Each structure stands twice: as structure tokens, then as C-alpha cells.
CSV table of C-alpha atoms in Angstrom, one decimal:
chain,number,residue,atom,x,y,z
A,1,UNK,CA,0.3,0.1,-0.1
A,2,UNK,CA,1.0,3.7,-1.0
A,3,UNK,CA,1.0,6.2,1.8
A,4,UNK,CA,-2.1,8.6,2.1
A,5,UNK,CA,0.7,11.7,2.4
A,6,UNK,CA,2.7,9.9,-0.3
A,7,UNK,CA,-0.6,9.9,-3.0
A,8,UNK,CA,-2.1,13.3,-1.8
A,9,UNK,CA,1.0,15.0,-2.5
A,10,UNK,CA,2.0,14.0,-5.4
A,11,UNK,CA,-1.2,13.3,-7.4
A,12,UNK,CA,0.7,13.3,-10.8
A,13,UNK,CA,4.0,10.9,-10.2
A,14,UNK,CA,1.1,8.3,-9.2
A,15,UNK,CA,-1.4,9.3,-11.8
A,16,UNK,CA,1.8,8.9,-14.5
A,17,UNK,CA,2.9,5.2,-12.7
A,18,UNK,CA,-0.5,4.0,-13.8
A,19,UNK,CA,-0.2,4.9,-17.3
A,20,UNK,CA,3.0,3.5,-17.1
A,21,UNK,CA,1.8,0.1,-15.5
A,22,UNK,CA,-1.6,0.3,-18.1
A,23,UNK,CA,-3.6,0.3,-15.9
A,24,UNK,CA,-7.6,1.8,-16.0
A,25,UNK,CA,-7.7,3.2,-12.0
A,26,UNK,CA,-7.4,6.9,-11.0
A,27,UNK,CA,-8.0,8.8,-8.4
A,28,UNK,CA,-10.3,10.8,-9.6
A,29,UNK,CA,-12.4,8.4,-6.4
A,30,UNK,CA,-9.7,9.2,-4.1
A,31,UNK,CA,-9.2,13.0,-4.6
A,32,UNK,CA,-13.2,13.3,-4.2
A,33,UNK,CA,-12.9,11.3,-1.3
A,34,UNK,CA,-9.6,13.4,-0.3
A,35,UNK,CA,-11.5,16.4,-0.2
A,36,UNK,CA,-15.0,15.3,1.0
A,37,UNK,CA,-12.8,14.2,4.8
A,38,UNK,CA,-11.6,17.2,4.8
A,39,UNK,CA,-14.1,19.0,4.0
A,40,UNK,CA,-15.8,16.9,6.7
A,41,UNK,CA,-12.7,17.7,9.4
A,42,UNK,CA,-13.3,21.5,8.5
A,43,UNK,CA,-16.5,21.5,9.6
A,44,UNK,CA,-15.8,19.4,12.3
A,45,UNK,CA,-13.9,21.0,13.4
A,46,UNK,CA,-15.6,24.2,13.4
A,47,UNK,CA,-18.5,23.0,14.6
A,48,UNK,CA,-16.3,22.1,17.8
A,49,UNK,CA,-15.1,25.5,18.5
A,50,UNK,CA,-18.6,27.0,18.6
A,51,UNK,CA,-20.0,24.1,21.5
A,52,UNK,CA,-16.9,25.8,23.0
A,53,UNK,CA,-17.1,29.0,22.7
A,54,UNK,CA,-21.3,28.5,23.2
A,55,UNK,CA,-20.6,26.6,26.4
A,56,UNK,CA,-17.2,29.2,28.3
A,57,UNK,CA,-21.1,31.8,26.8
A,58,UNK,CA,-23.9,30.2,29.0
A,59,UNK,CA,-21.4,29.3,32.3
A,60,UNK,CA,-21.0,33.5,31.6
A,61,UNK,CA,-24.5,33.3,31.8
A,62,UNK,CA,-25.2,31.6,34.2
A,63,UNK,CA,-22.7,32.7,36.9
A,64,UNK,CA,-24.3,36.9,35.5
A,65,UNK,CA,-27.3,34.8,36.3
A,66,UNK,CA,-28.9,36.0,32.8
A,67,UNK,CA,-31.1,33.7,30.3
A,68,UNK,CA,-28.9,31.4,28.6
A,69,UNK,CA,-32.0,29.3,27.1
A,70,UNK,CA,-31.7,30.0,23.5
A,71,UNK,CA,-28.1,29.8,23.7
A,72,UNK,CA,-28.8,25.8,25.2
A,73,UNK,CA,-31.1,25.8,21.9
A,74,UNK,CA,-28.9,26.5,19.2
A,75,UNK,CA,-26.5,23.9,21.3
A,76,UNK,CA,-28.4,21.5,20.7
A,77,UNK,CA,-29.5,21.2,16.9
A,78,UNK,CA,-25.1,22.1,17.6
A,79,UNK,CA,-24.6,18.7,18.4
A,80,UNK,CA,-26.8,16.4,16.1
A,81,UNK,CA,-24.8,18.6,13.4
A,82,UNK,CA,-22.2,17.4,15.0
A,83,UNK,CA,-22.6,14.7,15.8
A,84,UNK,CA,-23.5,13.5,12.6
A,85,UNK,CA,-20.3,15.0,11.0
A,86,UNK,CA,-18.4,12.9,13.5
A,87,UNK,CA,-20.4,9.9,12.4
A,88,UNK,CA,-19.5,10.1,8.6
A,89,UNK,CA,-15.2,10.7,8.6
A,90,UNK,CA,-15.1,6.6,9.9
A,91,UNK,CA,-16.9,5.3,6.6
A,92,UNK,CA,-15.3,8.1,4.4
A,93,UNK,CA,-11.7,7.1,5.7
A,94,UNK,CA,-13.1,3.2,5.2
A,95,UNK,CA,-13.5,4.3,1.6
A,96,UNK,CA,-10.4,5.9,1.7
A,97,UNK,CA,-8.0,2.9,2.8
A,98,UNK,CA,-10.1,0.4,0.3
A,99,UNK,CA,-9.4,3.2,-2.2
A,100,UNK,CA,-5.5,3.1,-1.7
A,101,UNK,CA,-5.7,-0.7,-1.5
A,102,UNK,CA,-6.7,-0.6,-4.6
A,103,UNK,CA,-3.1,1.1,-6.3
A,104,UNK,CA,-0.5,-1.2,-6.7
A,105,UNK,CA,3.0,0.0,-6.4
A,106,UNK,CA,5.1,2.3,-7.8
A,107,UNK,CA,7.4,1.3,-10.8
A,108,UNK,CA,11.0,1.7,-9.5
A,109,UNK,CA,12.4,4.2,-11.7
A,110,UNK,CA,14.9,1.7,-13.6
A,111,UNK,CA,12.3,-0.2,-14.8
A,112,UNK,CA,11.4,0.1,-18.3
A,113,UNK,CA,8.2,1.3,-19.8
A,114,UNK,CA,6.8,-1.4,-21.6
A,115,UNK,CA,3.6,-3.1,-22.7
A,116,UNK,CA,3.8,-6.7,-21.8
A,117,UNK,CA,6.1,-9.5,-21.6
A,118,UNK,CA,6.9,-8.2,-25.6
A,119,UNK,CA,8.8,-5.5,-23.9
A,120,UNK,CA,10.6,-7.6,-21.4
A,121,UNK,CA,13.9,-6.5,-21.9
A,122,UNK,CA,16.6,-9.7,-21.7
A,123,UNK,CA,20.2,-8.1,-19.0
A,124,UNK,CA,22.0,-12.1,-19.8
A,125,UNK,CA,21.8,-15.8,-20.5
A,126,UNK,CA,23.6,-18.5,-18.9
A,127,UNK,CA,24.5,-21.8,-21.0
A,128,UNK,CA,23.1,-22.7,-24.8
A,129,UNK,CA,20.2,-24.6,-25.8
A,130,UNK,CA,21.1,-28.5,-26.1
A,131,UNK,CA,20.9,-29.2,-30.7
A,132,UNK,CA,19.0,-32.6,-30.2
A,133,UNK,CA,20.2,-34.9,-33.7
A,134,UNK,CA,15.9,-36.6,-33.1
A,135,UNK,CA,12.9,-35.4,-32.3
A,136,UNK,CA,12.6,-33.7,-29.1
A,137,UNK,CA,9.4,-35.7,-26.7
A,138,UNK,CA,8.1,-33.0,-25.0
A,139,UNK,CA,8.0,-33.9,-21.1
A,140,UNK,CA,4.0,-35.3,-20.9
A,141,UNK,CA,5.4,-38.2,-23.8
A,142,UNK,CA,8.5,-38.5,-21.9
A,143,UNK,CA,7.0,-39.4,-18.5
A,144,UNK,CA,4.4,-41.6,-19.7
A,145,UNK,CA,6.8,-43.8,-21.2
A,146,UNK,CA,9.0,-43.9,-18.5
A,147,UNK,CA,6.1,-44.3,-15.6
A,148,UNK,CA,6.6,-41.8,-13.4
A,149,UNK,CA,4.4,-38.7,-14.2
A,150,UNK,CA,0.1,-39.9,-14.4
A,151,UNK,CA,-2.0,-37.4,-16.2
A,152,UNK,CA,-5.1,-39.3,-16.1
A,153,UNK,CA,-5.4,-40.4,-12.7
A,154,UNK,CA,-4.2,-37.0,-11.4
A,155,UNK,CA,-7.8,-36.0,-13.3
A,156,UNK,CA,-9.4,-39.3,-12.3
A,157,UNK,CA,-8.4,-38.5,-9.1
A,158,UNK,CA,-9.0,-34.3,-8.8
A,159,UNK,CA,-10.1,-32.6,-12.6
A,160,UNK,CA,-7.7,-31.0,-14.8
A,161,UNK,CA,-4.3,-29.2,-13.9
A,162,UNK,CA,-2.7,-31.5,-11.9
A,163,UNK,CA,-0.3,-33.5,-12.0
A,164,UNK,CA,1.2,-37.7,-10.7
A,165,UNK,CA,4.4,-38.3,-9.6
A,166,UNK,CA,5.8,-41.3,-8.7
A,167,UNK,CA,8.6,-44.0,-9.0
A,168,UNK,CA,11.0,-41.8,-10.1
A,169,UNK,CA,9.3,-38.6,-11.3
A,170,UNK,CA,8.5,-38.6,-7.4
A,171,UNK,CA,12.1,-39.5,-5.9
A,172,UNK,CA,13.1,-36.3,-8.8
A,173,UNK,CA,11.2,-33.8,-7.2
A,174,UNK,CA,11.7,-34.7,-4.0
A,175,UNK,CA,15.5,-34.4,-4.9
A,176,UNK,CA,15.0,-31.4,-6.4
A,177,UNK,CA,13.1,-29.4,-3.4
A,178,UNK,CA,15.8,-30.7,-0.8
A,179,UNK,CA,18.9,-30.1,-2.8
A,180,UNK,CA,17.0,-26.5,-3.5
A,181,UNK,CA,16.4,-25.7,0.0
A,182,UNK,CA,20.3,-27.0,1.3
A,183,UNK,CA,22.0,-25.2,-1.1
A,184,UNK,CA,19.9,-22.0,0.2
A,185,UNK,CA,20.4,-22.3,3.8
A,186,UNK,CA,24.6,-24.2,3.3
A,187,UNK,CA,25.4,-21.6,1.4
A,188,UNK,CA,22.7,-19.0,0.5
A,189,UNK,CA,22.5,-17.5,4.3
A,190,UNK,CA,18.2,-18.6,4.4
A,191,UNK,CA,17.1,-19.5,7.7
A,192,UNK,CA,14.6,-23.1,6.9
A,193,UNK,CA,11.2,-22.6,7.8
A,194,UNK,CA,8.5,-24.5,7.3
A,195,UNK,CA,5.1,-22.6,8.3
A,196,UNK,CA,1.1,-23.4,7.6
A,197,UNK,CA,-0.1,-23.9,3.9
A,198,UNK,CA,-3.4,-22.2,4.8
A,199,UNK,CA,-3.5,-18.2,5.3
A,200,UNK,CA,-6.2,-15.8,6.9
A,201,UNK,CA,-7.2,-12.7,5.4
A,202,UNK,CA,-5.2,-10.3,6.5
A,203,UNK,CA,-2.5,-11.9,5.7
A,204,UNK,CA,-2.8,-12.4,2.0
A,205,UNK,CA,-4.3,-8.4,2.0
A,206,UNK,CA,-0.3,-8.1,3.6
A,207,UNK,CA,0.8,-9.6,0.9
A,208,UNK,CA,-1.0,-8.2,-1.2
A,209,UNK,CA,-3.2,-10.6,-2.4
A,210,UNK,CA,-6.2,-8.8,-0.8
A,211,UNK,CA,-8.7,-8.5,-1.9
A,212,UNK,CA,-7.6,-7.7,-5.4
A,213,UNK,CA,-7.2,-11.3,-6.7
A,214,UNK,CA,-9.5,-13.6,-4.2
A,215,UNK,CA,-10.9,-14.7,-7.6
A,216,UNK,CA,-7.2,-16.4,-7.8
A,217,UNK,CA,-6.7,-18.1,-4.6
A,218,UNK,CA,-9.0,-21.4,-3.5
A,219,UNK,CA,-10.5,-20.3,0.1
A,220,UNK,CA,-12.6,-23.1,2.1
A,221,UNK,CA,-15.7,-22.3,2.2
A,222,UNK,CA,-17.5,-21.0,5.7
A,223,UNK,CA,-13.7,-19.8,6.6
A,224,UNK,CA,-11.5,-17.2,6.0
A,225,UNK,CA,-8.8,-19.4,5.2
A,226,UNK,CA,-7.7,-19.9,2.4
A,227,UNK,CA,-4.8,-22.1,0.7
A,228,UNK,CA,-0.6,-20.5,-0.8
A,229,UNK,CA,0.0,-19.7,-3.6
A,230,UNK,CA,2.9,-19.2,-2.6
A,231,UNK,CA,5.5,-19.9,0.4
A,232,UNK,CA,5.5,-15.2,-0.1
A,233,UNK,CA,2.6,-15.1,1.9
A,234,UNK,CA,3.3,-16.4,4.7
A,235,UNK,CA,6.1,-16.5,5.5
A,236,UNK,CA,6.8,-12.7,4.5
A,237,UNK,CA,4.4,-12.8,6.9
A,238,UNK,CA,5.7,-14.4,10.1
A,239,UNK,CA,7.3,-10.8,11.0
A,240,UNK,CA,3.7,-8.5,10.3
A,241,UNK,CA,3.1,-6.3,13.0
A,242,UNK,CA,6.5,-6.5,14.5
A,243,UNK,CA,9.3,-4.4,15.5
A,244,UNK,CA,13.0,-5.8,14.3
A,245,UNK,CA,15.8,-5.1,15.8
A,246,UNK,CA,17.7,-3.1,12.9
A,247,UNK,CA,20.5,-5.7,14.2
A,248,UNK,CA,18.9,-8.6,12.3
A,249,UNK,CA,18.7,-7.4,10.0
A,250,UNK,CA,18.9,-9.0,6.7
A,251,UNK,CA,16.0,-11.8,7.6
A,252,UNK,CA,16.9,-14.2,5.2
A,253,UNK,CA,14.2,-16.8,5.0
A,254,UNK,CA,13.0,-20.1,2.8
A,255,UNK,CA,10.1,-22.2,3.1
A,256,UNK,CA,9.0,-25.5,0.8
A,257,UNK,CA,5.6,-25.4,0.2
A,258,UNK,CA,3.0,-27.0,-2.3
A,259,UNK,CA,1.4,-24.0,-3.9
A,260,UNK,CA,-2.4,-23.2,-5.0
A,261,UNK,CA,-3.9,-21.5,-7.2
A,262,UNK,CA,-7.4,-21.2,-9.4
A,263,UNK,CA,-5.5,-19.9,-12.7
A,264,UNK,CA,-9.1,-18.0,-13.1
A,265,UNK,CA,-8.2,-16.0,-16.3
A,266,UNK,CA,-5.7,-18.7,-18.3
A,267,UNK,CA,-8.3,-21.2,-19.4
A,268,UNK,CA,-6.8,-22.9,-22.0
A,269,UNK,CA,-3.3,-21.6,-21.7
A,270,UNK,CA,-1.5,-24.2,-21.2
A,271,UNK,CA,-3.9,-27.2,-20.4
A,272,UNK,CA,-1.0,-29.4,-21.7
A,273,UNK,CA,1.3,-31.1,-18.6
A,274,UNK,CA,2.9,-29.3,-15.8
A,275,UNK,CA,3.6,-25.3,-17.1
A,276,UNK,CA,0.3,-24.6,-15.2
A,277,UNK,CA,-1.4,-26.6,-12.1
A,278,UNK,CA,-3.9,-25.7,-9.6
A,279,UNK,CA,-1.4,-28.0,-6.8
A,280,UNK,CA,2.6,-27.6,-7.4
A,281,UNK,CA,5.8,-27.4,-5.6
A,282,UNK,CA,8.1,-24.5,-4.7
A,283,UNK,CA,10.8,-23.7,-2.9
A,284,UNK,CA,10.5,-19.9,-2.2
A,285,UNK,CA,13.4,-17.0,-1.0
A,286,UNK,CA,11.5,-14.3,1.5
A,287,UNK,CA,13.6,-10.9,3.1
A,288,UNK,CA,13.3,-8.2,4.6
A,289,UNK,CA,15.6,-5.6,4.4
A,290,UNK,CA,17.2,-1.9,5.2
A,291,UNK,CA,15.5,0.2,2.7
A,292,UNK,CA,18.6,2.1,1.6
A,293,UNK,CA,20.0,-2.3,1.1
A,294,UNK,CA,17.0,-3.1,-1.3
A,295,UNK,CA,18.5,-2.4,-4.4
A,296,UNK,CA,21.5,-5.2,-4.0
A,297,UNK,CA,19.6,-7.6,-2.0
A,298,UNK,CA,17.2,-8.0,-5.7
A,299,UNK,CA,20.1,-8.8,-6.8
A,300,UNK,CA,21.5,-11.0,-4.8
A,301,UNK,CA,18.4,-13.1,-4.2
A,302,UNK,CA,18.0,-13.2,-7.3
A,303,UNK,CA,21.4,-14.7,-8.5
A,304,UNK,CA,21.0,-17.2,-5.7
A,305,UNK,CA,17.8,-18.4,-7.8
A,306,UNK,CA,20.0,-18.3,-11.5
A,307,UNK,CA,22.7,-20.5,-8.7
A,308,UNK,CA,19.9,-23.5,-8.8
A,309,UNK,CA,19.7,-23.3,-12.2
A,310,UNK,CA,23.3,-23.2,-12.5
A,311,UNK,CA,23.8,-27.0,-11.2
A,312,UNK,CA,21.3,-28.9,-12.8
A,313,UNK,CA,23.2,-27.1,-16.2
A,314,UNK,CA,20.3,-26.4,-17.4
A,315,UNK,CA,20.7,-23.3,-20.1
A,316,UNK,CA,18.1,-19.5,-18.8
A,317,UNK,CA,18.6,-16.1,-18.9
A,318,UNK,CA,17.0,-13.0,-17.2
A,319,UNK,CA,14.8,-11.4,-18.7
A,320,UNK,CA,13.1,-6.9,-16.7
A,321,UNK,CA,9.7,-7.2,-16.5
A,322,UNK,CA,8.3,-4.0,-18.0
A,323,UNK,CA,5.6,-1.4,-16.5
A,324,UNK,CA,3.0,-3.3,-17.8
A,325,UNK,CA,4.2,-6.9,-17.1
A,326,UNK,CA,4.8,-5.3,-12.7
A,327,UNK,CA,2.4,-7.9,-10.7
A,328,UNK,CA,0.5,-5.3,-8.2
A,329,UNK,CA,2.8,-5.4,-5.1
A,330,UNK,CA,6.2,-5.2,-6.9
A,331,UNK,CA,8.3,-1.9,-7.4
A,332,UNK,CA,11.0,-4.4,-9.5
A,333,UNK,CA,11.0,-7.9,-10.5
A,334,UNK,CA,13.2,-10.0,-12.4
A,335,UNK,CA,12.2,-13.5,-14.3
A,336,UNK,CA,13.8,-16.3,-15.0
A,337,UNK,CA,13.8,-18.7,-17.5
A,338,UNK,CA,14.7,-22.6,-18.1
A,339,UNK,CA,15.0,-23.1,-22.2
A,340,UNK,CA,11.7,-25.9,-22.7
A,341,UNK,CA,13.4,-27.5,-25.8
A,342,UNK,CA,9.7,-29.0,-26.8
A,343,UNK,CA,8.3,-25.5,-26.9
A,344,UNK,CA,11.7,-23.9,-28.4
A,345,UNK,CA,11.5,-20.6,-25.8
A,346,UNK,CA,12.4,-20.0,-22.8
A,347,UNK,CA,9.3,-20.3,-19.5
A,348,UNK,CA,9.1,-18.1,-16.9
A,349,UNK,CA,10.7,-21.0,-13.6
A,350,UNK,CA,11.2,-18.0,-10.9
A,351,UNK,CA,10.2,-14.7,-10.3
A,352,UNK,CA,12.8,-12.0,-8.2
A,353,UNK,CA,10.8,-9.5,-6.9
A,354,UNK,CA,11.5,-5.8,-5.3
A,355,UNK,CA,8.5,-4.9,-2.8
A,356,UNK,CA,9.9,-2.1,-1.4
A,357,UNK,CA,8.3,-0.7,1.6
A,358,UNK,CA,4.3,-1.0,-0.2
A,359,UNK,CA,4.2,-5.0,1.9
A,360,UNK,CA,5.5,-3.5,4.8
A,361,UNK,CA,3.6,-0.9,4.8
A,362,UNK,CA,0.3,-3.4,4.5
A,363,UNK,CA,2.4,-5.7,7.4
A,364,UNK,CA,3.2,-3.2,9.4
A,365,UNK,CA,6.7,-4.1,9.1
A,366,UNK,CA,9.4,-2.0,11.0
A,367,UNK,CA,12.9,-1.7,12.3
A,368,UNK,CA,14.6,0.1,15.1
A,369,UNK,CA,18.2,1.8,14.9
A,370,UNK,CA,18.8,1.2,18.6
A,371,UNK,CA,17.1,0.9,21.9
A,372,UNK,CA,15.4,4.2,21.6
A,373,UNK,CA,15.6,5.0,17.2
A,374,UNK,CA,13.2,5.1,15.7
A,375,UNK,CA,10.8,2.2,13.9
A,376,UNK,CA,11.2,3.0,9.7
A,377,UNK,CA,9.3,0.7,7.5
A,378,UNK,CA,11.8,-2.6,6.0
A,379,UNK,CA,11.5,-3.6,3.0
A,380,UNK,CA,10.3,-6.4,1.9
A,381,UNK,CA,11.7,-8.6,-1.6
A,382,UNK,CA,10.6,-12.9,-2.5
A,383,UNK,CA,11.3,-14.6,-4.7
A,384,UNK,CA,11.5,-18.5,-6.4
A,385,UNK,CA,14.0,-20.6,-5.8
A,386,UNK,CA,12.9,-22.7,-7.4
A,387,UNK,CA,9.5,-23.5,-9.2
A,388,UNK,CA,10.1,-26.9,-8.2
A,389,UNK,CA,7.4,-28.6,-11.6
A,390,UNK,CA,8.5,-26.4,-14.2
A,391,UNK,CA,12.3,-27.8,-13.4
A,392,UNK,CA,11.2,-31.1,-13.2
A,393,UNK,CA,9.4,-30.2,-17.4
A,394,UNK,CA,12.9,-28.9,-17.9
A,395,UNK,CA,15.5,-31.4,-16.9
A,396,UNK,CA,13.2,-34.1,-18.4
A,397,UNK,CA,13.7,-31.8,-21.4
A,398,UNK,CA,16.3,-30.8,-21.3
A,399,UNK,CA,18.3,-34.1,-20.7
A,400,UNK,CA,16.5,-36.5,-22.6
A,401,UNK,CA,18.2,-40.1,-25.0
A,402,UNK,CA,17.1,-41.0,-28.1
A,403,UNK,CA,15.8,-44.5,-26.7
A,404,UNK,CA,13.5,-42.0,-24.1
A,405,UNK,CA,15.6,-41.7,-21.2
A,406,UNK,CA,16.6,-39.0,-19.0
A,407,UNK,CA,20.1,-38.5,-17.9
A,408,UNK,CA,20.5,-36.9,-14.0
A,409,UNK,CA,22.0,-34.2,-13.2
A,410,UNK,CA,24.9,-34.7,-11.6
A,411,UNK,CA,23.8,-32.1,-8.3
A,412,UNK,CA,21.1,-34.3,-8.0
A,413,UNK,CA,21.9,-37.5,-7.8
A,414,UNK,CA,23.1,-37.6,-3.6
A,415,UNK,CA,19.7,-37.1,-3.5
A,416,UNK,CA,18.7,-39.9,-5.4
A,417,UNK,CA,20.5,-42.8,-4.3
A,418,UNK,CA,23.2,-42.2,-6.6
A,419,UNK,CA,20.7,-42.2,-9.4
A,420,UNK,CA,22.4,-41.8,-13.3
A,421,UNK,CA,19.6,-42.1,-15.2
A,422,UNK,CA,16.2,-42.2,-15.8
A,423,UNK,CA,15.3,-45.8,-16.7
A,424,UNK,CA,11.1,-47.3,-16.8
A,425,UNK,CA,10.9,-49.4,-14.2
């Protein structure tokens, strides 16, 4: 959420940010509400001053044994009007809060202007996509032939956009989760946490998924619990409503969770395979830091995610999301895209973002310099490290052999009992 004072004093700046985001939202409603609030405040303050002056006058008249009935009658009417005006303020302020919650973050000045993903500039690439001397199979056909992925039985159990992994397929997912967590905790300095897979409305409000994106979430009927679409939600909210000592920053946490997404608006997109699912596994990285450190921490966060792909030997590229493709809460985002041979293109496998103080203001995440120092809003960042299902896709397709078997990346072999190649059982 943006600061009320900042929006009020920088209408043109926020309007320009909305234009760059290609948002249809305008600030006319906010300006009208702000004026109404100011008008009510002026009126309330004027009536309170009038009431106080009248009270003094009534007291004076009574001391002088003079008639104060006319003034007292006027005071009754004033009290009614004052009560009405005071009663209108909370509703106006509630609407202003609602409006502020609907305004996306202001893009960082370094974010390129653009309408959509076609305008996202490539920052760097790593590795070279392999040239296969045989017809490439996609992960669905490879998984079926190896008897490690079963989409038909998953559909029988739960419907579309689910996958049943088994045998070496299930082992590969578990190996990836453990490998990612080990690298992030042992080498990158993150604290591993295992959060709840459900979160309440206040948590989703804090990270920005609510109120705007409720249709994209799975809600537990009859409750205010939602299944987490990413570990960003529960992990960031670990420090909601807290004041951290500055000495604890940057606070770096990583977590594995299954993720659940309704995929509203994705009808017809990526219906085949594991690219876009209602349930998938992901390892997430979250950082809480000082404002002056967030730009540098974003670069480190992105490199931490890239390191997983480098260890696995998977070709990838990094793009900067342009203003029109930027997420609601993000000020700047790097997408890491892995090469998918069957599609002959790169596909997103991680998004690494800084939210500046946007989430911290909503979630009241603050820090204090010293025992008696002033509190400040922290900056929050997060990134996938990585999406596990899409990593499985990339491994199966990039390391396939002509006979349909798949080489296991060397980094994963210790996690798979020394297995060097996935073959049909």
C-alpha cells in the first residue's frame, strides 16, 4: 500500500505510474474522497470550536444569572449536526483505505516502460540450448513412457491441471526440494522455515493478494482461510505487526510449500502437462531488509535463484519485467526463464521482486535502530528458488536421450541414491 500522504502530495506521480502500468485505475475517486474528508474535518473542527465558545458563554450567562435558554437551544441543534458529521468521517476514511489498497506499487525508475511481456528486455543468458539429433519429446510423453508422470489418473482424482508423480518422478521432485533448500540454507545463508499451508485474510492483505485477487485463490468454504498460492504469503507474515532490531536485518528465510492457484483467467493456456497447475511444489526465498539495501538484495536474491539452474546445468535467461507486466505489489521484478526444448522457447521458472515498503506498510513490518531509535518501515523481497514442477519439466526435456531415458543432473544424484539415469521400471 502506498502512503496516504505520498499519494495526496504526488497525484501526478501516481497517475503517471498508473499510466505506465497500463492500468485503467484513476485517482479521481481518491481526490474526491480526500476532499470530502477534509471538508468534514474543517466542518467538525469549526462546530467543535463553536460548541466550546458557546459552552463558555453559557457558563458566563449562568454566573451572571442571565437567560441562556436560547443559546442552549442552538447548542442542541449544533450537537446533532456535529454528531452527524463525526459519524460520516469513519465511513469516508474506510473508503479511502479501500481505495489505497487498490492502488498498485509505483515502479522503480530503473524499470523499462512497456505494455507486456514482449517488451521485457533480456538482461543476461546462461548456457546454450542443446541441439538434439533426434525428434524432441515433451515432458508429458517422456513421463508417460517412463511411467513417472500420470496425468490421466490425476484427472480422475482431482480434475484437470493436476499431476500424479510416481517412482523416479516423485523421487526427482523430492530431490529437487531438498537440493534447493540445502543450497539456500548452507551456502546462501537463509533460515529454513516450514509455515502453515493455509493463511488468514489479514496475511493475504499484508502481501497484497487481497482484496484485489481473491478470485485467483482457493478459499476454505465457511472460513476466512485460504490455501497459499506461494510461500511468500505465510513467510512474509511471520514478522507482520512486529518491530525488528536493525541488527537482525537482512532477515533471509526460505521455505518449501505446495502452492494452490485457481488459475482464473487462464482458460486454454498451458493445458498440457506441468507448466500451469492448480497444485505445485515450490521453494521460496523471502528477505526483510533496510530500505537502502533492497536494490542490492534484489540482485543477490536473483543470483541465488540462478545458482540452482547453474548447478543443474539448465540453460536460462533473465529478463526485467516492464511496467505493463509488473505485478501489483512489485516495484521491480526479474523473471528467470528456463529453456524448454519441446516449446523451443524460454519459460518462467522464477520471479524475483522487491516490493520496497509496499507490503511492509500493509503488514506493519518495521525495524528500529538501537534500543531508543525511531522505527522505520522495512523493505520486503521474495523470489522462487525454484518452482519445482517446472524444474522437472526442464530436466526431463533438456536431458532426454534418443531411447527415451533421461540423464539425472550430477548435483541431484546424491539426493536420488546415486541414480544416474531415469529409466522405465
